[in-house]
Amino acid sequence: MRRRHTTTRLLAIAALALPLTLSAAPAVATPSTPARQLTDVIPVPVDTRPDARAAFRLSPLTVIRTAPGSSAAWQVGRQLADTLRPATGYPLPVLPVPSTPLPEIALVLGEADHRVGQEGYQLDVTRRGVTIRATTPAGLFAGTQTLRQLLPADIEAPTRQRTTWTIPGGRIIDYPRFAYRGAMLDLARHFHTVDEITAYVDLISQYKINYLHLHLTDDQGWRIQIDSWPRLTTVGGGPGTGVDGVGPGYLTKADYQAVVAYAAARHVTIVPEIDMPGHTNAAQSTYPELNCDGVAPPPRTDIAVGYSSLCINDELTYRFVEDVIRELAAITPGPYLHIGGDEAHATTDEDYRTFMNRVLPLVSKYGKRASGWNEIAQADPPADAVAQFWGTGTTNADLVDAVTRGTKVIMSPANKSYLDMKYDATTRLGLRWAGLIEVSDAYGWDPATRVTGVGESAVLGVEAPLWSETLRSLDDIEYMAFPRLPAIAELGWSTTTSHDWESFRTRLGEQAPRWRLQQVNFYPSPQVPWI
Ligand code: TNX
């Protein structure tokens, strides 16, 4: 969507809005929280140069100016305005013009320090305003998320607050350590609605997470419409599906595309997963012909794993798999399509390799890059495939072999990054098979030294999966994700030299007033000095 306005017309609109807002401005402004610093951000920025004399204050006169001719930059500006308007009560017009005489937050494409690369940004705060420069709209978006955290926490309030909106002066140059910074939701064990998924996108994108992996199918439910196999959703995702039979539902293709578009507008790419050849009971109990004996097993609503397998030596299996991959690839603009591959304990090793070596090329055939749980390394993945490490140990020979042949790895060690593990023995939600994971555990590891033989250059990034056996509502999701998700986000973005638990837990504590205003149901870990 591109909207064109002339500079003069936009300035006229801004000028018209001013007298009204000026008269409505608070008479006496009192700072409510101590001044923030350029480093008070999660993930912590790479390079900060504070300038104590250069703080900038938002005012009713401030405008948001965006790179002329870029609808994507204008979109980032509009989102920033939407974020800042409720609490400030300022008009903050978004003007796609080359310059203004007004105090401004400028979103500029180009002219940034070369270190910012494709996803980073340079943020300059002077007394005249804020300038965010980036190579891409994704970089501008990342810069606006930093700006948001540099403002007082009250900026997250849904109604007008009487405070001074001071942004600390100086320069930030910031860019990610890893290209892939992911989160995952499990729609199969309990379905999560479009509203819940998009709410999660809002939360994770604040911390510069740029991929959301959706686990769409499993033994307990099938959650994505496939036209050529229509009963997958109406039966496999229908009434009575999900753990304990209480998590039914599915995404139509239109729902899925709405999620993809919502996420894309926040620079988050959706990675859809169809788990195979195991974790397939929902499909096999719906279509008898997907079973070697032609008999549909009963639906399952328990949380056991490793008992189901597609029929490896039946051609119909590959027709089914190709139909699903083709239809899903057609509605997925992102580069990755995840084919699961974990815990196929009911498939022999030989059958597993046979299956994967037929299915991996199908993903390429439909223009996508295959990702899969680390077990796919037991087959012969193409060089562009991505293996997602979910082990609890520090060695994996198959994975190291695949890495030698070019496979890249997403790090999601279950005993560090699994958001569905309990925090401590008293946590009401969650599982504990990979251990208890307190905030310091989630933060206390390095993606590039976790698995011997899988170093920095082999690591594509990190992911924080959240399995939903015990979760139902958005409140449940938030409780398990916060505050550990921001820990994984920092591991994915910030440098190893800035890795520091004391600093992290202090900055985490400062997020609490923001989460309260956003009504995020977070776990108040005793390890964190909450304010
Ligand atoms: C293992 S991790 C699984 C999932 C479960 C999860 C629960 C992985 C690739 N498979 O099927 O939901 O544990 O924590």
Short mmCIF file of N, CA and C in Angstrom, two decimals, residues 197-348:
data_model
loop_
_atom_site.label_atom_id
_atom_site.label_comp_id
_atom_site.label_asym_id
_atom_site.label_seq_id
_atom_site.Cartn_x
_atom_site.Cartn_y
_atom_site.Cartn_z
N ILE A 197 -1.97 -15.83 18.17
CA ILE A 197 -0.69 -15.88 17.45
C ILE A 197 -0.20 -14.47 17.15
N THR A 198 -1.12 -13.60 16.69
CA THR A 198 -0.69 -12.24 16.36
C THR A 198 -0.31 -11.46 17.62
N ALA A 199 -0.97 -11.75 18.74
CA ALA A 199 -0.57 -11.10 20.00
C ALA A 199 0.86 -11.51 20.35
N TYR A 200 1.19 -12.79 20.11
CA TYR A 200 2.54 -13.27 20.39
C TYR A 200 3.55 -12.60 19.45
N VAL A 201 3.17 -12.41 18.19
CA VAL A 201 4.04 -11.71 17.24
C VAL A 201 4.37 -10.31 17.77
N ASP A 202 3.35 -9.62 18.29
CA ASP A 202 3.60 -8.28 18.86
C ASP A 202 4.64 -8.35 19.98
N LEU A 203 4.52 -9.36 20.83
CA LEU A 203 5.43 -9.45 21.98
C LEU A 203 6.85 -9.81 21.55
N ILE A 204 6.98 -10.80 20.68
CA ILE A 204 8.34 -11.26 20.34
C ILE A 204 9.07 -10.25 19.46
N SER A 205 8.33 -9.53 18.61
CA SER A 205 9.01 -8.60 17.70
C SER A 205 9.61 -7.41 18.45
N GLN A 206 9.13 -7.15 19.68
CA GLN A 206 9.76 -6.10 20.49
C GLN A 206 11.20 -6.44 20.83
N TYR A 207 11.51 -7.74 20.82
CA TYR A 207 12.86 -8.19 21.22
C TYR A 207 13.68 -8.64 20.01
N LYS A 208 13.24 -8.18 18.82
CA LYS A 208 14.00 -8.39 17.58
C LYS A 208 14.03 -9.87 17.15
N ILE A 209 13.04 -10.65 17.61
CA ILE A 209 12.83 -12.00 17.08
C ILE A 209 12.30 -11.83 15.66
N ASN A 210 12.89 -12.55 14.70
CA ASN A 210 12.47 -12.33 13.30
C ASN A 210 11.90 -13.57 12.61
N TYR A 211 11.76 -14.68 13.32
CA TYR A 211 11.09 -15.86 12.76
C TYR A 211 10.12 -16.41 13.79
N LEU A 212 8.93 -16.80 13.33
CA LEU A 212 7.99 -17.53 14.18
C LEU A 212 7.66 -18.85 13.49
N HIS A 213 8.10 -19.93 14.13
CA HIS A 213 7.91 -21.29 13.65
C HIS A 213 6.58 -21.78 14.23
N LEU A 214 5.70 -22.27 13.35
CA LEU A 214 4.40 -22.79 13.80
C LEU A 214 4.38 -24.31 13.62
N HIS A 215 4.29 -25.02 14.74
CA HIS A 215 4.21 -26.49 14.72
C HIS A 215 2.73 -26.82 14.46
N LEU A 216 2.41 -27.13 13.19
CA LEU A 216 1.01 -27.16 12.75
C LEU A 216 0.35 -28.53 12.84
N THR A 217 1.15 -29.59 12.95
CA THR A 217 0.54 -30.92 12.95
C THR A 217 1.27 -31.82 13.93
N ASP A 218 0.51 -32.72 14.55
CA ASP A 218 1.12 -33.70 15.45
C ASP A 218 0.12 -34.83 15.67
N ASP A 219 0.45 -35.74 16.60
CA ASP A 219 -0.44 -36.86 16.86
C ASP A 219 -1.83 -36.40 17.30
N GLN A 220 -1.88 -35.31 18.05
CA GLN A 220 -3.16 -34.89 18.66
C GLN A 220 -3.99 -33.95 17.81
N GLY A 221 -3.45 -33.45 16.70
CA GLY A 221 -4.27 -32.53 15.90
C GLY A 221 -3.57 -32.06 14.65
N TRP A 222 -4.38 -31.74 13.63
CA TRP A 222 -3.88 -31.19 12.35
C TRP A 222 -4.50 -29.81 12.20
N ARG A 223 -3.70 -28.78 12.07
CA ARG A 223 -4.21 -27.40 12.24
C ARG A 223 -4.09 -26.50 11.03
N ILE A 224 -3.88 -27.09 9.82
CA ILE A 224 -3.79 -26.23 8.65
C ILE A 224 -4.59 -26.84 7.50
N GLN A 225 -5.42 -26.01 6.88
CA GLN A 225 -6.27 -26.45 5.77
C GLN A 225 -5.41 -26.93 4.59
N ILE A 226 -5.72 -28.14 4.10
CA ILE A 226 -5.09 -28.68 2.89
C ILE A 226 -6.24 -29.11 1.98
N ASP A 227 -6.42 -28.42 0.86
CA ASP A 227 -7.62 -28.63 0.04
C ASP A 227 -7.71 -30.05 -0.52
N SER A 228 -6.57 -30.65 -0.86
CA SER A 228 -6.63 -31.97 -1.49
C SER A 228 -6.88 -33.09 -0.46
N TRP A 229 -6.79 -32.79 0.81
CA TRP A 229 -7.08 -33.76 1.87
C TRP A 229 -7.96 -33.04 2.91
N PRO A 230 -9.22 -32.77 2.56
CA PRO A 230 -10.04 -31.83 3.35
C PRO A 230 -10.36 -32.30 4.77
N ARG A 231 -10.40 -33.61 4.99
CA ARG A 231 -10.78 -34.07 6.35
C ARG A 231 -9.66 -33.88 7.38
N LEU A 232 -8.44 -33.56 6.87
CA LEU A 232 -7.35 -33.33 7.84
C LEU A 232 -7.77 -32.30 8.90
N THR A 233 -8.44 -31.25 8.46
CA THR A 233 -8.83 -30.21 9.41
C THR A 233 -10.18 -30.49 10.06
N THR A 234 -11.18 -30.86 9.24
CA THR A 234 -12.52 -31.02 9.82
C THR A 234 -12.57 -32.18 10.81
N VAL A 235 -11.79 -33.24 10.52
CA VAL A 235 -11.72 -34.37 11.45
C VAL A 235 -10.45 -34.27 12.31
N GLY A 236 -9.29 -34.17 11.63
CA GLY A 236 -8.01 -34.16 12.34
C GLY A 236 -7.80 -32.93 13.22
N GLY A 237 -8.54 -31.86 12.91
CA GLY A 237 -8.45 -30.66 13.76
C GLY A 237 -9.78 -30.34 14.39
N GLY A 238 -10.72 -31.28 14.25
CA GLY A 238 -12.10 -31.02 14.67
C GLY A 238 -12.35 -31.23 16.16
N PRO A 239 -13.65 -31.30 16.51
CA PRO A 239 -14.04 -31.45 17.92
C PRO A 239 -13.36 -32.65 18.56
N GLY A 240 -12.93 -32.48 19.79
CA GLY A 240 -12.32 -33.58 20.53
C GLY A 240 -10.83 -33.72 20.30
N THR A 241 -10.24 -32.92 19.39
CA THR A 241 -8.79 -33.04 19.17
C THR A 241 -8.02 -32.17 20.15
N GLY A 242 -6.71 -32.44 20.24
CA GLY A 242 -5.87 -31.72 21.19
C GLY A 242 -5.67 -32.55 22.44
N VAL A 243 -4.72 -32.16 23.26
CA VAL A 243 -4.44 -32.90 24.49
C VAL A 243 -5.67 -32.83 25.40
N ASP A 244 -6.07 -33.98 25.92
CA ASP A 244 -7.28 -34.14 26.72
C ASP A 244 -8.55 -33.80 25.95
N GLY A 245 -8.42 -33.70 24.63
CA GLY A 245 -9.59 -33.44 23.79
C GLY A 245 -10.14 -32.03 23.90
N VAL A 246 -9.34 -31.12 24.47
CA VAL A 246 -9.89 -29.78 24.69
C VAL A 246 -9.15 -28.68 23.91
N GLY A 247 -8.46 -29.07 22.83
CA GLY A 247 -7.77 -28.02 22.07
C GLY A 247 -8.08 -28.01 20.59
N PRO A 248 -9.39 -28.12 20.20
CA PRO A 248 -9.69 -28.25 18.78
C PRO A 248 -9.52 -26.93 18.03
N GLY A 249 -9.53 -27.04 16.69
CA GLY A 249 -9.46 -25.84 15.87
C GLY A 249 -8.40 -25.96 14.80
N TYR A 250 -8.47 -25.10 13.81
CA TYR A 250 -7.46 -25.10 12.75
C TYR A 250 -7.44 -23.76 12.05
N LEU A 251 -6.36 -23.51 11.33
CA LEU A 251 -6.24 -22.31 10.52
C LEU A 251 -6.72 -22.63 9.12
N THR A 252 -7.67 -21.84 8.61
CA THR A 252 -7.95 -21.93 7.19
C THR A 252 -6.76 -21.32 6.46
N LYS A 253 -6.71 -21.51 5.14
CA LYS A 253 -5.62 -20.88 4.41
C LYS A 253 -5.67 -19.36 4.56
N ALA A 254 -6.89 -18.83 4.59
CA ALA A 254 -7.02 -17.37 4.75
C ALA A 254 -6.51 -16.94 6.12
N ASP A 255 -6.81 -17.73 7.16
CA ASP A 255 -6.28 -17.41 8.51
C ASP A 255 -4.75 -17.41 8.49
N TYR A 256 -4.21 -18.47 7.90
CA TYR A 256 -2.76 -18.61 7.85
C TYR A 256 -2.14 -17.43 7.13
N GLN A 257 -2.74 -17.04 6.00
CA GLN A 257 -2.20 -15.92 5.24
C GLN A 257 -2.32 -14.60 6.00
N ALA A 258 -3.38 -14.50 6.81
CA ALA A 258 -3.53 -13.30 7.65
C ALA A 258 -2.40 -13.25 8.69
N VAL A 259 -2.08 -14.41 9.27
CA VAL A 259 -0.98 -14.47 10.24
C VAL A 259 0.34 -14.11 9.55
N VAL A 260 0.57 -14.68 8.37
CA VAL A 260 1.81 -14.41 7.63
C VAL A 260 1.94 -12.91 7.36
N ALA A 261 0.84 -12.28 6.93
CA ALA A 261 0.89 -10.86 6.59
C ALA A 261 1.10 -10.00 7.84
N TYR A 262 0.41 -10.35 8.92
CA TYR A 262 0.55 -9.59 10.17
C TYR A 262 2.00 -9.66 10.66
N ALA A 263 2.54 -10.87 10.61
CA ALA A 263 3.93 -11.06 11.06
C ALA A 263 4.89 -10.31 10.14
N ALA A 264 4.67 -10.39 8.83
CA ALA A 264 5.57 -9.73 7.87
C ALA A 264 5.62 -8.23 8.12
N ALA A 265 4.47 -7.65 8.49
CA ALA A 265 4.43 -6.22 8.76
C ALA A 265 5.27 -5.86 9.99
N ARG A 266 5.56 -6.85 10.82
CA ARG A 266 6.44 -6.64 11.99
C ARG A 266 7.79 -7.31 11.78
N HIS A 267 8.10 -7.56 10.52
CA HIS A 267 9.39 -8.12 10.11
C HIS A 267 9.69 -9.46 10.76
N VAL A 268 8.61 -10.24 10.92
CA VAL A 268 8.70 -11.62 11.42
C VAL A 268 8.26 -12.54 10.28
N THR A 269 9.07 -13.55 9.98
CA THR A 269 8.77 -14.51 8.91
C THR A 269 8.22 -15.80 9.52
N ILE A 270 7.12 -16.28 8.98
CA ILE A 270 6.52 -17.52 9.49
C ILE A 270 7.23 -18.73 8.87
N VAL A 271 7.57 -19.71 9.73
CA VAL A 271 8.13 -20.99 9.29
C VAL A 271 7.10 -22.07 9.63
N PRO A 272 6.39 -22.62 8.63
CA PRO A 272 5.38 -23.64 8.95
C PRO A 272 6.04 -25.01 9.09
N GLU A 273 5.55 -25.80 10.04
CA GLU A 273 6.07 -27.17 10.20
C GLU A 273 4.96 -28.20 10.04
N ILE A 274 5.22 -29.18 9.20
CA ILE A 274 4.41 -30.40 9.12
C ILE A 274 5.32 -31.51 9.61
N ASP A 275 4.99 -32.10 10.75
CA ASP A 275 5.89 -33.09 11.34
C ASP A 275 5.69 -34.46 10.68
N MET A 276 6.79 -35.11 10.27
CA MET A 276 6.75 -36.41 9.61
C MET A 276 8.12 -37.08 9.68
N PRO A 277 8.26 -38.38 9.56
CA PRO A 277 7.21 -39.38 9.34
C PRO A 277 6.51 -39.83 10.61
N GLY A 278 6.98 -39.37 11.79
CA GLY A 278 6.28 -39.65 13.04
C GLY A 278 5.42 -38.45 13.44
N HIS A 279 4.84 -38.51 14.61
CA HIS A 279 3.96 -37.42 15.08
C HIS A 279 2.82 -37.17 14.08
N THR A 280 2.30 -38.28 13.51
CA THR A 280 1.33 -38.16 12.42
C THR A 280 -0.01 -38.82 12.72
N ASN A 281 -0.30 -39.09 13.99
CA ASN A 281 -1.53 -39.84 14.28
C ASN A 281 -2.80 -39.10 13.86
N ALA A 282 -2.78 -37.77 13.92
CA ALA A 282 -4.01 -37.03 13.55
C ALA A 282 -4.34 -37.29 12.09
N ALA A 283 -3.33 -37.30 11.22
CA ALA A 283 -3.57 -37.57 9.80
C ALA A 283 -3.95 -39.03 9.60
N GLN A 284 -3.25 -39.94 10.28
CA GLN A 284 -3.48 -41.37 10.06
C GLN A 284 -4.79 -41.86 10.66
N SER A 285 -5.28 -41.19 11.70
CA SER A 285 -6.57 -41.60 12.25
C SER A 285 -7.71 -41.00 11.42
N THR A 286 -7.39 -40.01 10.58
CA THR A 286 -8.40 -39.40 9.72
C THR A 286 -8.51 -40.14 8.39
N TYR A 287 -7.38 -40.55 7.82
CA TYR A 287 -7.35 -41.22 6.51
C TYR A 287 -6.75 -42.63 6.67
N PRO A 288 -7.60 -43.66 6.67
CA PRO A 288 -7.08 -45.04 6.85
C PRO A 288 -6.00 -45.41 5.84
N GLU A 289 -6.12 -44.87 4.61
CA GLU A 289 -5.17 -45.25 3.57
C GLU A 289 -3.74 -44.78 3.85
N LEU A 290 -3.56 -43.94 4.85
CA LEU A 290 -2.20 -43.51 5.20
C LEU A 290 -1.51 -44.49 6.14
N ASN A 291 -2.17 -45.62 6.43
CA ASN A 291 -1.60 -46.64 7.32
C ASN A 291 -1.24 -47.88 6.51
N CYS A 292 -0.14 -48.54 6.85
CA CYS A 292 0.31 -49.72 6.09
C CYS A 292 -0.77 -50.79 6.05
N ASP A 293 -1.52 -50.95 7.14
CA ASP A 293 -2.57 -51.99 7.15
C ASP A 293 -3.92 -51.45 6.71
N GLY A 294 -3.99 -50.20 6.28
CA GLY A 294 -5.25 -49.63 5.80
C GLY A 294 -6.28 -49.42 6.88
N VAL A 295 -5.87 -49.54 8.14
CA VAL A 295 -6.83 -49.37 9.24
C VAL A 295 -6.47 -48.11 10.03
N ALA A 296 -7.45 -47.23 10.19
CA ALA A 296 -7.19 -45.99 10.93
C ALA A 296 -7.09 -46.27 12.42
N PRO A 297 -6.00 -45.84 13.06
CA PRO A 297 -5.93 -45.97 14.52
C PRO A 297 -6.88 -44.96 15.17
N PRO A 298 -7.21 -45.18 16.43
CA PRO A 298 -8.08 -44.20 17.10
C PRO A 298 -7.36 -42.86 17.28
N PRO A 299 -8.12 -41.76 17.35
CA PRO A 299 -7.49 -40.47 17.66
C PRO A 299 -6.81 -40.53 19.02
N ARG A 300 -5.78 -39.71 19.21
CA ARG A 300 -5.06 -39.73 20.50
C ARG A 300 -5.08 -38.35 21.12
N THR A 301 -5.32 -38.32 22.42
CA THR A 301 -5.35 -37.03 23.13
C THR A 301 -4.39 -37.04 24.32
N ASP A 302 -3.57 -38.11 24.42
CA ASP A 302 -2.56 -38.17 25.49
C ASP A 302 -1.27 -37.51 25.00
N ILE A 303 -0.24 -37.49 25.85
CA ILE A 303 0.97 -36.77 25.44
C ILE A 303 2.16 -37.70 25.16
N ALA A 304 1.90 -38.97 24.93
CA ALA A 304 2.99 -39.88 24.56
C ALA A 304 3.56 -39.47 23.20
N VAL A 305 4.80 -39.86 22.94
CA VAL A 305 5.42 -39.56 21.65
C VAL A 305 6.05 -40.83 21.07
N GLY A 306 6.28 -40.83 19.74
CA GLY A 306 7.10 -41.88 19.15
C GLY A 306 6.38 -43.13 18.73
N TYR A 307 5.02 -43.13 18.66
CA TYR A 307 4.30 -44.36 18.32
C TYR A 307 3.76 -44.37 16.90
N SER A 308 3.70 -43.21 16.24
CA SER A 308 3.08 -43.19 14.90
C SER A 308 4.15 -43.10 13.82
N SER A 309 3.80 -43.66 12.63
CA SER A 309 4.70 -43.51 11.48
C SER A 309 3.89 -43.61 10.21
N LEU A 310 4.17 -42.72 9.27
CA LEU A 310 3.60 -42.87 7.94
C LEU A 310 4.13 -44.17 7.34
N CYS A 311 3.44 -44.68 6.30
CA CYS A 311 3.82 -45.96 5.69
C CYS A 311 4.90 -45.68 4.63
N ILE A 312 6.13 -46.06 4.96
CA ILE A 312 7.30 -45.60 4.18
C ILE A 312 7.34 -46.20 2.77
N ASN A 313 6.85 -47.45 2.61
CA ASN A 313 6.98 -48.09 1.30
C ASN A 313 5.71 -48.05 0.47
N ASP A 314 4.86 -47.08 0.76
CA ASP A 314 3.61 -46.95 0.01
C ASP A 314 3.65 -45.63 -0.77
N GLU A 315 3.45 -45.72 -2.09
CA GLU A 315 3.51 -44.51 -2.92
C GLU A 315 2.49 -43.46 -2.50
N LEU A 316 1.35 -43.91 -1.96
CA LEU A 316 0.32 -42.95 -1.56
C LEU A 316 0.87 -41.97 -0.51
N THR A 317 1.77 -42.47 0.34
CA THR A 317 2.39 -41.60 1.37
C THR A 317 3.05 -40.38 0.72
N TYR A 318 3.75 -40.64 -0.40
CA TYR A 318 4.49 -39.54 -1.03
C TYR A 318 3.57 -38.60 -1.80
N ARG A 319 2.44 -39.16 -2.27
CA ARG A 319 1.46 -38.28 -2.90
C ARG A 319 0.87 -37.32 -1.85
N PHE A 320 0.56 -37.91 -0.70
CA PHE A 320 0.05 -37.11 0.42
C PHE A 320 1.06 -36.03 0.83
N VAL A 321 2.28 -36.45 1.05
CA VAL A 321 3.31 -35.51 1.51
C VAL A 321 3.53 -34.41 0.47
N GLU A 322 3.56 -34.80 -0.81
CA GLU A 322 3.79 -33.79 -1.85
C GLU A 322 2.62 -32.81 -1.94
N ASP A 323 1.40 -33.33 -1.83
CA ASP A 323 0.22 -32.44 -1.83
C ASP A 323 0.33 -31.40 -0.71
N VAL A 324 0.69 -31.88 0.47
CA VAL A 324 0.75 -30.98 1.62
C VAL A 324 1.86 -29.95 1.43
N ILE A 325 3.04 -30.41 1.01
CA ILE A 325 4.16 -29.48 0.82
C ILE A 325 3.82 -28.47 -0.28
N ARG A 326 3.23 -28.93 -1.38
CA ARG A 326 2.91 -28.02 -2.48
C ARG A 326 1.91 -26.94 -2.04
N GLU A 327 0.85 -27.38 -1.35
CA GLU A 327 -0.17 -26.40 -0.94
C GLU A 327 0.37 -25.43 0.12
N LEU A 328 1.19 -25.95 1.00
CA LEU A 328 1.71 -25.07 2.06
C LEU A 328 2.76 -24.11 1.50
N ALA A 329 3.61 -24.61 0.62
CA ALA A 329 4.64 -23.74 0.02
C ALA A 329 3.97 -22.59 -0.74
N ALA A 330 2.83 -22.89 -1.36
CA ALA A 330 2.16 -21.87 -2.19
C ALA A 330 1.63 -20.69 -1.36
N ILE A 331 1.40 -20.90 -0.07
CA ILE A 331 0.89 -19.80 0.76
C ILE A 331 1.94 -19.32 1.76
N THR A 332 3.18 -19.75 1.57
CA THR A 332 4.27 -19.37 2.48
C THR A 332 5.31 -18.55 1.74
N PRO A 333 5.35 -17.24 1.95
CA PRO A 333 6.36 -16.43 1.25
C PRO A 333 7.76 -16.58 1.83
N GLY A 334 7.89 -17.00 3.07
CA GLY A 334 9.20 -17.12 3.70
C GLY A 334 10.02 -18.23 3.06
N PRO A 335 11.33 -18.26 3.33
CA PRO A 335 12.21 -19.22 2.66
C PRO A 335 12.12 -20.65 3.19
N TYR A 336 11.67 -20.83 4.43
CA TYR A 336 11.78 -22.15 5.06
C TYR A 336 10.47 -22.92 5.14
N LEU A 337 10.57 -24.24 4.96
CA LEU A 337 9.45 -25.14 5.24
C LEU A 337 10.02 -26.27 6.10
N HIS A 338 9.46 -26.41 7.31
CA HIS A 338 10.00 -27.34 8.32
C HIS A 338 9.27 -28.67 8.19
N ILE A 339 10.02 -29.76 8.07
CA ILE A 339 9.37 -31.07 7.89
C ILE A 339 9.51 -31.96 9.13
N GLY A 340 9.77 -31.35 10.28
CA GLY A 340 9.77 -32.12 11.53
C GLY A 340 10.89 -33.15 11.54
N GLY A 341 10.49 -34.43 11.61
CA GLY A 341 11.48 -35.50 11.56
C GLY A 341 11.97 -35.96 12.92
N ASP A 342 11.39 -35.42 14.00
CA ASP A 342 11.85 -35.80 15.35
C ASP A 342 11.15 -37.06 15.83
N GLU A 343 11.80 -37.72 16.75
CA GLU A 343 11.23 -38.83 17.53
C GLU A 343 10.44 -39.83 16.68
N ALA A 344 11.01 -40.21 15.52
CA ALA A 344 10.32 -41.18 14.66
C ALA A 344 10.65 -42.60 15.15
N HIS A 345 10.32 -42.88 16.40
CA HIS A 345 10.74 -44.16 17.01
C HIS A 345 9.99 -45.35 16.42
N ALA A 346 8.86 -45.10 15.74
CA ALA A 346 8.11 -46.21 15.13
C ALA A 346 8.53 -46.43 13.68
N THR A 347 9.56 -45.74 13.23
CA THR A 347 10.09 -45.90 11.87
C THR A 347 11.50 -46.48 12.01
N THR A 348 11.85 -47.51 11.23
CA THR A 348 13.22 -48.03 11.34
C THR A 348 14.21 -47.00 10.80
#
